[in-house]
Amino acid sequence: MKSKKRHWLWNVLIILTVALCVFAFVEHYKNWHKIEDGNLKIYSGIYYQKIPLMELDSVVWVEKLPEMERSNGFSWMEKEKGVFKDSVTNAKVYVFVDDLYQQKIKVVHHDSLKLYVNLQDSLKTEELFAILRTELMNNQETARGTDK
């Protein structure tokens, strides 16, 4: 029995597709964050937020995410990522949650924009919260000092 030989292009296409899927999984698998040049940068795959630390209005812990509708993004097991719409205020909310069962940091910036974030490692989430809280307190003290 003679078997048909597959064209090499199909093999390359299959390998590229698998590689692209693995790359997308790795990029979305966890939240990446960096604080540099006075900005908090959070990204996970195609979702990205850059928040100037001077624009922070509040940083608090929350146990649960509020009711929201997904504009775009995904949920998978305990992960929630993407852009959502607050069902009460109809405002855009960015969600970078690696573990729904852990506490989340709610960041309000630019007066009304909301961001929910936590990391896979709860200690790193607490460390990020402490940094953001310190920056917020420093900004508030600076603002009070310039008001006098």
PDB file of N, CA and C in Angstrom, residues 40 42 49 51 92-96 105-109 113-117 132:
ATOM      1  N   LEU A  40       3.351  52.638  36.618  1.00  0.00           N
ATOM      2  CA  LEU A  40       3.073  51.230  36.850  1.00  0.00           C
ATOM      3  C   LEU A  40       2.648  50.651  35.508  1.00  0.00           C
ATOM      4  N   ILE A  42       1.414  47.228  33.693  1.00  0.00           N
ATOM      5  CA  ILE A  42       0.889  45.878  33.890  1.00  0.00           C
ATOM      6  C   ILE A  42       0.509  45.343  32.524  1.00  0.00           C
ATOM      7  N   GLN A  49      -1.676  48.050  30.511  1.00  0.00           N
ATOM      8  CA  GLN A  49      -2.052  49.312  31.135  1.00  0.00           C
ATOM      9  C   GLN A  49      -0.790  49.998  31.642  1.00  0.00           C
ATOM     10  N   ILE A  51       0.011  53.209  34.031  1.00  0.00           N
ATOM     11  CA  ILE A  51      -0.621  54.162  34.931  1.00  0.00           C
ATOM     12  C   ILE A  51       0.454  55.019  35.585  1.00  0.00           C
ATOM     13  N   LYS A  92     -15.582  51.631  31.963  1.00  0.00           N
ATOM     14  CA  LYS A  92     -14.611  50.620  31.546  1.00  0.00           C
ATOM     15  C   LYS A  92     -13.747  50.226  32.744  1.00  0.00           C
ATOM     16  N   VAL A  93     -13.556  48.933  32.925  1.00  0.00           N
ATOM     17  CA  VAL A  93     -12.750  48.404  34.026  1.00  0.00           C
ATOM     18  C   VAL A  93     -11.745  47.411  33.445  1.00  0.00           C
ATOM     19  N   TYR A  94     -10.491  47.552  33.854  1.00  0.00           N
ATOM     20  CA  TYR A  94      -9.448  46.641  33.398  1.00  0.00           C
ATOM     21  C   TYR A  94      -9.189  45.609  34.487  1.00  0.00           C
ATOM     22  N   VAL A  95      -9.134  44.349  34.096  1.00  0.00           N
ATOM     23  CA  VAL A  95      -8.987  43.258  35.053  1.00  0.00           C
ATOM     24  C   VAL A  95      -7.765  42.422  34.674  1.00  0.00           C
ATOM     25  N   PHE A  96      -6.862  42.275  35.635  1.00  0.00           N
ATOM     26  CA  PHE A  96      -5.668  41.448  35.501  1.00  0.00           C
ATOM     27  C   PHE A  96      -5.601  40.547  36.730  1.00  0.00           C
ATOM     28  N   ILE A 105      -6.178  43.790  44.285  1.00  0.00           N
ATOM     29  CA  ILE A 105      -5.911  45.207  44.494  1.00  0.00           C
ATOM     30  C   ILE A 105      -6.819  45.977  43.546  1.00  0.00           C
ATOM     31  N   LYS A 106      -7.584  46.893  44.111  1.00  0.00           N
ATOM     32  CA  LYS A 106      -8.413  47.774  43.285  1.00  0.00           C
ATOM     33  C   LYS A 106      -7.707  49.126  43.228  1.00  0.00           C
ATOM     34  N   VAL A 107      -7.339  49.518  42.028  1.00  0.00           N
ATOM     35  CA  VAL A 107      -6.648  50.782  41.813  1.00  0.00           C
ATOM     36  C   VAL A 107      -7.591  51.704  41.045  1.00  0.00           C
ATOM     37  N   VAL A 108      -7.849  52.883  41.610  1.00  0.00           N
ATOM     38  CA  VAL A 108      -8.620  53.903  40.901  1.00  0.00           C
ATOM     39  C   VAL A 108      -7.629  54.998  40.526  1.00  0.00           C
ATOM     40  N   HIS A 109      -7.639  55.361  39.258  1.00  0.00           N
ATOM     41  CA  HIS A 109      -6.699  56.370  38.768  1.00  0.00           C
ATOM     42  C   HIS A 109      -7.404  57.289  37.783  1.00  0.00           C
ATOM     43  N   LEU A 113     -11.078  55.800  36.461  1.00  0.00           N
ATOM     44  CA  LEU A 113     -10.713  54.548  35.804  1.00  0.00           C
ATOM     45  C   LEU A 113     -10.314  53.511  36.842  1.00  0.00           C
ATOM     46  N   LYS A 114     -10.843  52.300  36.700  1.00  0.00           N
ATOM     47  CA  LYS A 114     -10.595  51.245  37.681  1.00  0.00           C
ATOM     48  C   LYS A 114      -9.775  50.123  37.072  1.00  0.00           C
ATOM     49  N   LEU A 115      -8.971  49.525  37.940  1.00  0.00           N
ATOM     50  CA  LEU A 115      -8.134  48.399  37.560  1.00  0.00           C
ATOM     51  C   LEU A 115      -8.126  47.428  38.731  1.00  0.00           C
ATOM     52  N   TYR A 116      -8.370  46.168  38.447  1.00  0.00           N
ATOM     53  CA  TYR A 116      -8.259  45.120  39.460  1.00  0.00           C
ATOM     54  C   TYR A 116      -7.082  44.244  39.073  1.00  0.00           C
ATOM     55  N   VAL A 117      -6.227  43.966  40.054  1.00  0.00           N
ATOM     56  CA  VAL A 117      -5.041  43.174  39.748  1.00  0.00           C
ATOM     57  C   VAL A 117      -4.665  42.310  40.948  1.00  0.00           C
ATOM     58  N   LEU A 132       2.337  50.516  45.917  1.00  0.00           N
ATOM     59  CA  LEU A 132       1.320  51.434  45.408  1.00  0.00           C
ATOM     60  C   LEU A 132       0.758  52.306  46.530  1.00  0.00           C
TER      61      LEU A 132
END
